XYZ file of C-alpha atoms in Angstrom:
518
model
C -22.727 19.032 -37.770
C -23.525 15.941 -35.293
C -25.681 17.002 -33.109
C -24.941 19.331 -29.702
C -21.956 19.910 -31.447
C -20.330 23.081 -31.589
C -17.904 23.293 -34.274
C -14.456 26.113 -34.705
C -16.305 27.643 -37.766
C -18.869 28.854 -35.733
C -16.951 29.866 -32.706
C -15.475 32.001 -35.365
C -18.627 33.521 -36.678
C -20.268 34.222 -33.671
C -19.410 35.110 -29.953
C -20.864 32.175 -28.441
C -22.484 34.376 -24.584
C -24.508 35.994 -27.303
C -25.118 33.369 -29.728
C -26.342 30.796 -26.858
C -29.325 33.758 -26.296
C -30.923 33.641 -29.304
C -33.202 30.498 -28.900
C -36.266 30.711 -27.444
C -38.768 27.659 -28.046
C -37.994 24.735 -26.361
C -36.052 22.374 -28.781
C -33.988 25.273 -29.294
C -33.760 26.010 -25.538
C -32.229 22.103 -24.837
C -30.345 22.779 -28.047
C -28.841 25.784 -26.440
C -28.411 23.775 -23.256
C -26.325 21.328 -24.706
C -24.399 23.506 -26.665
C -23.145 25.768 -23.401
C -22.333 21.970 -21.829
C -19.968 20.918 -24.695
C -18.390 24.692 -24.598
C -17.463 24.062 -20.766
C -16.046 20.721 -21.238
C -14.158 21.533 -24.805
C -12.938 24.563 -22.540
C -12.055 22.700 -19.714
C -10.233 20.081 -22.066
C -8.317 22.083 -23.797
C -7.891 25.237 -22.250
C -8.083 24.588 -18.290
C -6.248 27.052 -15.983
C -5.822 25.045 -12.651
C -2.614 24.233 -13.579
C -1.259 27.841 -13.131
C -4.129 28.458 -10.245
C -2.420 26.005 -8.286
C 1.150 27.491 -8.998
C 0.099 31.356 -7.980
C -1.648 29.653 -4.877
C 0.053 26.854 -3.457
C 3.670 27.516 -4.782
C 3.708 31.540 -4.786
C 1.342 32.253 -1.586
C 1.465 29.150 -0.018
C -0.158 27.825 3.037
C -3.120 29.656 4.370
C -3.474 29.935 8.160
C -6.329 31.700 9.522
C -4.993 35.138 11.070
C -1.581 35.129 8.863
C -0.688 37.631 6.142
C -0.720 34.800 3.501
C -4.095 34.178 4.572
C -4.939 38.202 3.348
C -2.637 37.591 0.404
C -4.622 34.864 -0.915
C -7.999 36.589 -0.424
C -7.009 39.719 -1.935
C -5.282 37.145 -5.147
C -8.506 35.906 -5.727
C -10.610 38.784 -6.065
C -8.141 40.194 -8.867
C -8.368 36.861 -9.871
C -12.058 37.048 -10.347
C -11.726 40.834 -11.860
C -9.588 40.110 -14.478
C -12.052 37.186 -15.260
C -14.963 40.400 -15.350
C -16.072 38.708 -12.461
C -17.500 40.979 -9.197
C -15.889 40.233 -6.254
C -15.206 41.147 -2.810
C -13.571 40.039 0.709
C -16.505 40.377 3.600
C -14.912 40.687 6.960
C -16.869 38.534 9.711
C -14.217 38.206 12.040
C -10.625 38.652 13.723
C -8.678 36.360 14.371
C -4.999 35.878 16.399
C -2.852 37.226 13.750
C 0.780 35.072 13.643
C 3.368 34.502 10.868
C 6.118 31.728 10.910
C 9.292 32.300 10.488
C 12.335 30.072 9.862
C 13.448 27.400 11.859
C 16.356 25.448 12.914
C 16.711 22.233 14.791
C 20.016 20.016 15.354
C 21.129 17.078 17.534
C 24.610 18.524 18.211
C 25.399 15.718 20.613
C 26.256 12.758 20.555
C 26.973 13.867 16.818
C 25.428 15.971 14.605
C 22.141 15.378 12.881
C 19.701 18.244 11.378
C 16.195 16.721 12.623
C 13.198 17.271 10.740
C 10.792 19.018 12.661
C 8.101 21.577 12.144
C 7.374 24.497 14.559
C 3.512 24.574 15.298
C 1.407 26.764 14.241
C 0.994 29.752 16.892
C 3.863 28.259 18.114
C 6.127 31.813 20.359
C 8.695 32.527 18.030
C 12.521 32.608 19.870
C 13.653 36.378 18.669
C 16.967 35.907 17.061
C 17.849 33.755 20.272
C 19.143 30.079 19.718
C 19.007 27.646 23.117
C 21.389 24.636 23.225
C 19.310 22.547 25.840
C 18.830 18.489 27.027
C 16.007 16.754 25.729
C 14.387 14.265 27.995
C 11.507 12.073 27.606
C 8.380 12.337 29.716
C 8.653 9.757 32.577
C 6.284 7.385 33.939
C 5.460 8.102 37.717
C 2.571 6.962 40.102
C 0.573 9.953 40.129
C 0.419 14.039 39.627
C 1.973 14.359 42.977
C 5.055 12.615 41.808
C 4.560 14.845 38.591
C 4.703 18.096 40.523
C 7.594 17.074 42.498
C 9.306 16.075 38.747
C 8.355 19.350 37.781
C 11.250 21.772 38.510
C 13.421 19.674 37.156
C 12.803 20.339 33.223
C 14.067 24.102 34.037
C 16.183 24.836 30.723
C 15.573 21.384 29.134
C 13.533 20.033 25.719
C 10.652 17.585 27.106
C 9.307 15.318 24.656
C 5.784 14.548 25.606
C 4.296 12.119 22.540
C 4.027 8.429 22.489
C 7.209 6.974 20.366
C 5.751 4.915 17.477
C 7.185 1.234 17.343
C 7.235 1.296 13.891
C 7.630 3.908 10.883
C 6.090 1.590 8.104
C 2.787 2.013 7.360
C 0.080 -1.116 8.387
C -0.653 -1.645 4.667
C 3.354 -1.937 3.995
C 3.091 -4.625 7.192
C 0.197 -5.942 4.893
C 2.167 -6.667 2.005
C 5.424 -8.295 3.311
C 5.432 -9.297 6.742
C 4.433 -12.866 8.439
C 0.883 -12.699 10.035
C 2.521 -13.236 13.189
C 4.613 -10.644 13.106
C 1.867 -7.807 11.915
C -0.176 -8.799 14.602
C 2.830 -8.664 17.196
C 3.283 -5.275 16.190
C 0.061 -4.186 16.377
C -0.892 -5.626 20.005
C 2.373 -4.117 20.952
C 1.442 -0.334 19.666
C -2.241 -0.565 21.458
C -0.333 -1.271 24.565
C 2.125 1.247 24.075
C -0.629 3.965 23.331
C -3.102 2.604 25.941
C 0.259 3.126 28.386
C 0.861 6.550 27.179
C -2.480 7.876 27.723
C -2.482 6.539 31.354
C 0.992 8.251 31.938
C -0.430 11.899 30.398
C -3.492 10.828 32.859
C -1.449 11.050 35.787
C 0.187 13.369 35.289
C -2.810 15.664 35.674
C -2.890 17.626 32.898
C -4.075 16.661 29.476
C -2.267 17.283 25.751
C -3.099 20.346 25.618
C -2.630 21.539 29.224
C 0.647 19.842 30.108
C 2.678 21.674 27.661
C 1.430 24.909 29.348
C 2.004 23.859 32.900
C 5.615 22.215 31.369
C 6.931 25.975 30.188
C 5.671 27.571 33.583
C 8.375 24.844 34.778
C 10.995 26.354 33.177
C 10.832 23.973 30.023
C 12.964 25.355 27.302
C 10.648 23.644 24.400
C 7.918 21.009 23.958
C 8.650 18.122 21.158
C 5.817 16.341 19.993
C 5.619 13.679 17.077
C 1.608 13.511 15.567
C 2.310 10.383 13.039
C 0.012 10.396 10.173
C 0.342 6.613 10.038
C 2.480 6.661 6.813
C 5.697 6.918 5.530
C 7.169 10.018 6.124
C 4.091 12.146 6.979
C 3.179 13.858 10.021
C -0.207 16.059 10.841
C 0.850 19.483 12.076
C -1.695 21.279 14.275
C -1.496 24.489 16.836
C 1.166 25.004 19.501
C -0.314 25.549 23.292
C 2.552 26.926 24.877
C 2.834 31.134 24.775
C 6.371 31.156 25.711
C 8.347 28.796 24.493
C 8.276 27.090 21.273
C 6.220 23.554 20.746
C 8.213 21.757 17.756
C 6.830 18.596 16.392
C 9.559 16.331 15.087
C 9.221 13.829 12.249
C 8.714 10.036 13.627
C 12.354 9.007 12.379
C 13.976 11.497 14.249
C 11.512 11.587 17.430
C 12.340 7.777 17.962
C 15.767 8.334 17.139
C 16.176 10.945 20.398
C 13.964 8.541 22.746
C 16.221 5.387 21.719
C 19.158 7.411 22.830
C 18.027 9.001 25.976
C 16.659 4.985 26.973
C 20.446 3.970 26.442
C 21.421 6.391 29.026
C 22.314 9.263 26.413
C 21.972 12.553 26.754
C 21.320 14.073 23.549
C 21.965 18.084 23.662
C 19.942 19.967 20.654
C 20.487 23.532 19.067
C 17.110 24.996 18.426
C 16.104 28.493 16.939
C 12.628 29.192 15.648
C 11.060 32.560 14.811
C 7.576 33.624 14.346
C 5.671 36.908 15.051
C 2.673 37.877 16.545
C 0.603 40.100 14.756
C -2.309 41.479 17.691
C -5.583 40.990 16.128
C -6.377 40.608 12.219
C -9.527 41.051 10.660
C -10.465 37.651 8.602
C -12.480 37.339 5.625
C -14.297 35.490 3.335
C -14.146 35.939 -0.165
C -17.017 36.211 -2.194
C -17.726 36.281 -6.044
C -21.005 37.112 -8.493
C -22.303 36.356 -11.676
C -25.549 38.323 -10.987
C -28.761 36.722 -12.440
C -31.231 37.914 -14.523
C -34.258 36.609 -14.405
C -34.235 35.515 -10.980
C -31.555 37.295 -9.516
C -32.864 37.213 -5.722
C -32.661 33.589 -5.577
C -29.445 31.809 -5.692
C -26.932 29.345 -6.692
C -23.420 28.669 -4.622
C -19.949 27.166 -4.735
C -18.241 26.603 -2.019
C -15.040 25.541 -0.776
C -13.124 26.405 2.200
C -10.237 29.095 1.379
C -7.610 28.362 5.014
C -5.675 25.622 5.556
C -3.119 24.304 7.712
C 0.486 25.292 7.210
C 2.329 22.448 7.620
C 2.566 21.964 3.774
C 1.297 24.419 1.454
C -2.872 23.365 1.988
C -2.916 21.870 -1.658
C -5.219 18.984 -1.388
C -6.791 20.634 2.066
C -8.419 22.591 0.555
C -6.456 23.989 -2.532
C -7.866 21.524 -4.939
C -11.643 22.935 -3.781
C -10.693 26.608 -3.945
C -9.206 25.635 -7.350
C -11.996 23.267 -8.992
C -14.931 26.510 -7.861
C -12.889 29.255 -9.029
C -12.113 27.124 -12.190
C -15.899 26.458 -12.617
C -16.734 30.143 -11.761
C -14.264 31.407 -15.075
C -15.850 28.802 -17.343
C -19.554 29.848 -16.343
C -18.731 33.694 -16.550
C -17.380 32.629 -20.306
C -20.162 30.457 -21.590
C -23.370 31.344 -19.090
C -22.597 35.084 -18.364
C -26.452 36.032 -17.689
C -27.434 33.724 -15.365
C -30.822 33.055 -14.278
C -30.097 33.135 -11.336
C -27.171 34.903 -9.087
C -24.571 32.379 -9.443
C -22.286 33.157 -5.692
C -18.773 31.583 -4.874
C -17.942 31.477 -1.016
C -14.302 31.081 0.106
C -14.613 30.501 3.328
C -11.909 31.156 6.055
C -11.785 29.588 9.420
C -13.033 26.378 8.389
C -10.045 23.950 10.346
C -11.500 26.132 13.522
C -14.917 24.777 13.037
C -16.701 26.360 9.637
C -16.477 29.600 10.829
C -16.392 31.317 7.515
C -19.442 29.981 6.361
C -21.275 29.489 9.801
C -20.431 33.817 9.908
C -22.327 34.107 6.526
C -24.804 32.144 6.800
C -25.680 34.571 10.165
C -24.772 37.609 7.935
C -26.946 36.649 5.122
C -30.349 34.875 5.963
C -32.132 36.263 2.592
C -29.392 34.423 0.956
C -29.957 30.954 2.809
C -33.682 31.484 2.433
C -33.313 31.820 -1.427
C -31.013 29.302 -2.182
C -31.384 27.274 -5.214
C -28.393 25.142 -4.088
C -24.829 25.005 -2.503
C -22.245 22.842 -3.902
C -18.882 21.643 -1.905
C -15.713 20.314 -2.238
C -13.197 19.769 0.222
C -11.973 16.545 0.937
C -8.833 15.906 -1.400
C -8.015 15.583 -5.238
C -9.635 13.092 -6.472
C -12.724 12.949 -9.064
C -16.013 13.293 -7.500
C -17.806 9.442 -6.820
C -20.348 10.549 -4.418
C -23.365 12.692 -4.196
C -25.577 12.636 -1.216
C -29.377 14.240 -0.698
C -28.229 15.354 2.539
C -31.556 14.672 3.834
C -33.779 16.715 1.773
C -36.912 15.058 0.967
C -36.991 15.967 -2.665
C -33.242 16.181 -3.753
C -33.471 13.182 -5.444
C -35.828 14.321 -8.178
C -33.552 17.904 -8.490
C -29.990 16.386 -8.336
C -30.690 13.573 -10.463
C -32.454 16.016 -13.152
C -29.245 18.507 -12.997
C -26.955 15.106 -13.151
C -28.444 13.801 -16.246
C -26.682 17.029 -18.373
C -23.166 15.762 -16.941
C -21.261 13.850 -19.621
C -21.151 9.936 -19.115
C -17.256 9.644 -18.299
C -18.231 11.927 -15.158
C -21.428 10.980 -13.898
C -21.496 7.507 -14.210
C -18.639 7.478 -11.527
C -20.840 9.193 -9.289
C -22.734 7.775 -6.347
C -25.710 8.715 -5.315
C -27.592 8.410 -1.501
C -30.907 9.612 -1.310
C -32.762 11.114 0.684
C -28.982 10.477 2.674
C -28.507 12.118 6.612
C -27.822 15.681 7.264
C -24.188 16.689 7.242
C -23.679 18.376 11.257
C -20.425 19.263 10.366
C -16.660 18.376 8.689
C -16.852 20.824 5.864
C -18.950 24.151 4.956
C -21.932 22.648 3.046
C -22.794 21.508 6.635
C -23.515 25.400 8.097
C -26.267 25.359 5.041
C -27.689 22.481 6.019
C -28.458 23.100 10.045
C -30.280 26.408 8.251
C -32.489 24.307 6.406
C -31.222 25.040 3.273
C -29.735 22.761 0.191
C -26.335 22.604 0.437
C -24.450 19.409 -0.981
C -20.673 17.819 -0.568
C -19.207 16.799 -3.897
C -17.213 13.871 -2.188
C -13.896 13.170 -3.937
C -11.750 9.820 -4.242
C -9.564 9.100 -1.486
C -6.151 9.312 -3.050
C -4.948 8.773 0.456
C -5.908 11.898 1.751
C -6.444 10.980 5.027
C -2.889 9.482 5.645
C -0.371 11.731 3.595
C -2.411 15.431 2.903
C -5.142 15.795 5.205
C -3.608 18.162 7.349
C 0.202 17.265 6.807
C 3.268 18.588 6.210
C 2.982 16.535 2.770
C -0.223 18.452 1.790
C 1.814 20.402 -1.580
C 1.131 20.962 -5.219
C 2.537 17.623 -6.303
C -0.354 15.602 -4.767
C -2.667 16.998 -7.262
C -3.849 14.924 -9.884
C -4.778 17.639 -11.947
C -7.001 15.016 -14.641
C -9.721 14.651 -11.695
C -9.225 18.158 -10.900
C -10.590 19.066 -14.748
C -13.178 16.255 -13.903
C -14.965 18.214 -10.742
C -14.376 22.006 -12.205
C -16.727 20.865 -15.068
C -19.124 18.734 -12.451
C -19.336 22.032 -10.616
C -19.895 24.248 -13.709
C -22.591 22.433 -15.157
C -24.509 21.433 -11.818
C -24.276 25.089 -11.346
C -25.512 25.746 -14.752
C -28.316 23.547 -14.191
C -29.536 24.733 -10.883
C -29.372 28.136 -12.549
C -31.757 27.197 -15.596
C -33.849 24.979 -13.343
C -37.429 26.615 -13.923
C -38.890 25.438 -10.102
C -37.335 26.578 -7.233
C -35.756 23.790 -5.044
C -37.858 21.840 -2.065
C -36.214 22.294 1.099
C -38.576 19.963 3.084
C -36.843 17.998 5.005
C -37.247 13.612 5.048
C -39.398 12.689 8.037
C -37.826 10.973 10.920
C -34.135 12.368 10.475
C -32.717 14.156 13.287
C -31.783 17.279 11.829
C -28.360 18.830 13.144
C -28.712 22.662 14.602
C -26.846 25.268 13.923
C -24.216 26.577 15.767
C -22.409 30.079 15.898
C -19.349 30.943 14.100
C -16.465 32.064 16.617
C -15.816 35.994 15.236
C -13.168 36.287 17.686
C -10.004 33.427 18.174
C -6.840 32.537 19.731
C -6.986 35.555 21.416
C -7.124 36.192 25.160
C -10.548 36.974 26.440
């Protein structure tokens, strides 16, 4: 047998959660070590669920909107997830939330001929009943001031108003990079910074902002709001929440947005068909969902995954943040089947509420100070597919000697793509880890490879199962298994003491009640 090698004969022989407890001195005890390494990564290799995670999530369940029933669905899916893996776990209300579900939508150009646009409701956006309104669209205008505006005003009664800057181009700047003349990439580009620097002054005066002017627009009369929120690539737009309460906010896909403003600046008046239906839903309670491997040795101090469970529901949340749901529950199955008696209390924290600003996580880590004071440390990932290539200290003074130490058990092909930044700054916010941090206590972002994210998932109506690159997906559910496993069998407990000199963020209070009228 070459050594830390554990070979199919004595799988067979022996169930390896009780075969990995009978060493005790120490060669035997790194022995062990390695052995319950190469089990996770032969599992993981050969064996890895994610695959049909992601199917049951993204494909069956879908998109995961704070306050929606799919939201629910998914929490309640993962805790018989977790059971069937003998797993405890639980969904721990913190909140309530503005409970909405989208319905189906249609939008046509019936005039000056017949077009299907593609366009997205908002989220929260008032559904229409079974209603459908054949209205005018018309294009914001440009006036002196919010007097003008006012007077302008009454005139949207019963007609579409499209309020976003139209985009002079639908190509991407790194498609301008490739093929087009210098000149002409930089004509474009001076003319888009005056176009949005224009834009912005005409929302200015009109005295309202983005998010008030679509409010004050369907007090008017306004029969729907049409926005366009390019995600600077081909095809891909971000889709956020709706401000209106009466009528619907659409946001329509650059190619088609352009196409209506090119026709109403030709002196066209193109007529649209629109019917959209959602339902509101009064207030929801919202959840995180939390599962255990308890410890035994230590089982009042503890070690966390995290990843944020909601999403956006423009697409189906794959990448944002289905991958990290996926890659901790992945690394939570392969623990409970090779390190089943933990040390210490290995925790998993779905968190909801995250888009609305880590609310999940900021509501537990209120909820659950002996937790926070006893953590060993946090691990997150949420920022896209791709194979982890950063690991930061996040300030601690110490994490250097403690990451490092847990790093060294990762196999080559993984860690030695990883970089590390030590002591590093403080996360204040952008993703859970960061509500662990402002309480003083070790939480850490397992950064992923771009893959784009920022452009065509982050947030899109792109973000779906077929942006996964399921190969770095394998990559971080081991990374996350065995840093897990490490912190776990770690004999000392973590420093926490913080690098001298750093401005350390503060923490800040979850929202427990939202999108709901005071």
């Amino acid at each position: 047998m070459k050594p830390h090698t554990v070979t199919k004969s004595w799988y067979k022989a022996v169930p390896f959660a009780l075969a990995v407890t009978f060493c005790s001195n120490p060669a035997s005890a790194q022995s062990n070590k390695s052995a319950v390494i190469d089990a996770i990564v032969k599992e993981e290799n050969s064996n890895s669920q994610l695959e049909k995670l992601a199917h049951e999530l993204l494909d069956e369940i879908g998109p995961r909107l704070v306050g929606t029933p799919q939201m629910k669905q998914a929490n309640d899916w993962a805790v018989n997830k977790y059971k069937s893996w003998d797993i405890n776990a639980r969904n721990e209300q913190w909140g309530e939330w503005r409970g909405w579900e989208r319905g189906i939508s249609h939008i046509d150009m019936i005039s000056p001929r017949v077009h299907t646009l593609e366009a997205t409701q908002l989220a929260w956006s008032p559904g229409m009943g079974k209603k459908t309104v054949t209205a005018e669209v018309v294009v914001l205008p440009d006036l002196a001031d919010s007097a003008a505006y006012a007077q302008w005003m009454p005139s949207v009664k019963g007609k579409i108003v499209m309020i976003s800057m139209p985009q002079p181009t639908g190509r991407p700047d790194y498609n301008w990079q490739e093929f087009a003349l210098k000149e002409s990439f930089d004509k474009m580009k001076a003319e888009r910074t005056a176009m949005t620097d224009a834009w912005k002054k005409r929302i200015s005066k009109t005295g309202y902002t983005t998010r008030t002017l679509p409010v004050a627009l369907e007090n008017a009369g306004a029969a729907g709001v049409f926005t366009n929120t390019w995600s600077a690539g081909f095809g891909v737009d971000k889709i956020f929440s709706a401000y209106t309460k009466k009528v619907p906010t659409i946001d329509v896909a650059l190619e088609d947005y352009t196409l209506l403003y090119r026709l109403i600046q030709s002196g066209t008046k193109p007529m649209i068909s629109m019917h959209t239906e959602s339902k509101e839903l009064g207030a929801v309670p919202t959840f995180n969902t939390i599962a255990e491997i308890k410890g035994t040795e230590k089982p009042e101090e503890y070690v966390m995954l995290s990843a944020h469970f909601d999403s956006w529901d423009g697409g189906t949340g794959a990448t944002d943040n289905g991958t990290g749901t996926l890659t901790m529950m992945e690394a939570m199955r392969l623990l409970k089947k090779f390190y089943p008696h933990p040390k210490r209390t290995i925790l998993v924290g779905h968190w909801g509420s995250e888009e609305e600003g880590l609310n999940g996580s900021r509501a537990f880590v209120e909820d659950h100070p002996e937790i926070v004071k006893n953590l060993q440390a946090l691990f997150n990932q949420d920022n896209g597919t791709g194979r982890v290539v950063d690991l930061s200290g996040q300030g601690f003074a110490d994490a250097k000697n403690y990451l490092s130490k847990w790093l060294s058990a990762v196999p080559d092909t993984i860690k030695n793509r990883i970089k590390t930044n030590f002591p590093g700054q403080p996360g204040g916010g952008g993703s859970d880890f960061a509500s662990f941090v402002a309480a003083g206590a070790p939480g850490f972002s397992l950064s992923s490879l771009g893959w784009s994210y920022g452009t065509y998932t982050w947030h899109t109506n792109r973000d779906t199962y077929d942006k996964i690159v399921f190969d770095d997906l394998r990559n971080n559910a081991m990374l996350a298994a065995i840093m897990a496993y490490m912190a776990s069998e770690d004999p000392e407990k973590t420093s926490t003491v913080k690098t001298e000199g750093i401005k350390w963020p503060q923490p800040v209070k979850a929202t427990r009640r939202g999108g709901l009228d005071k």
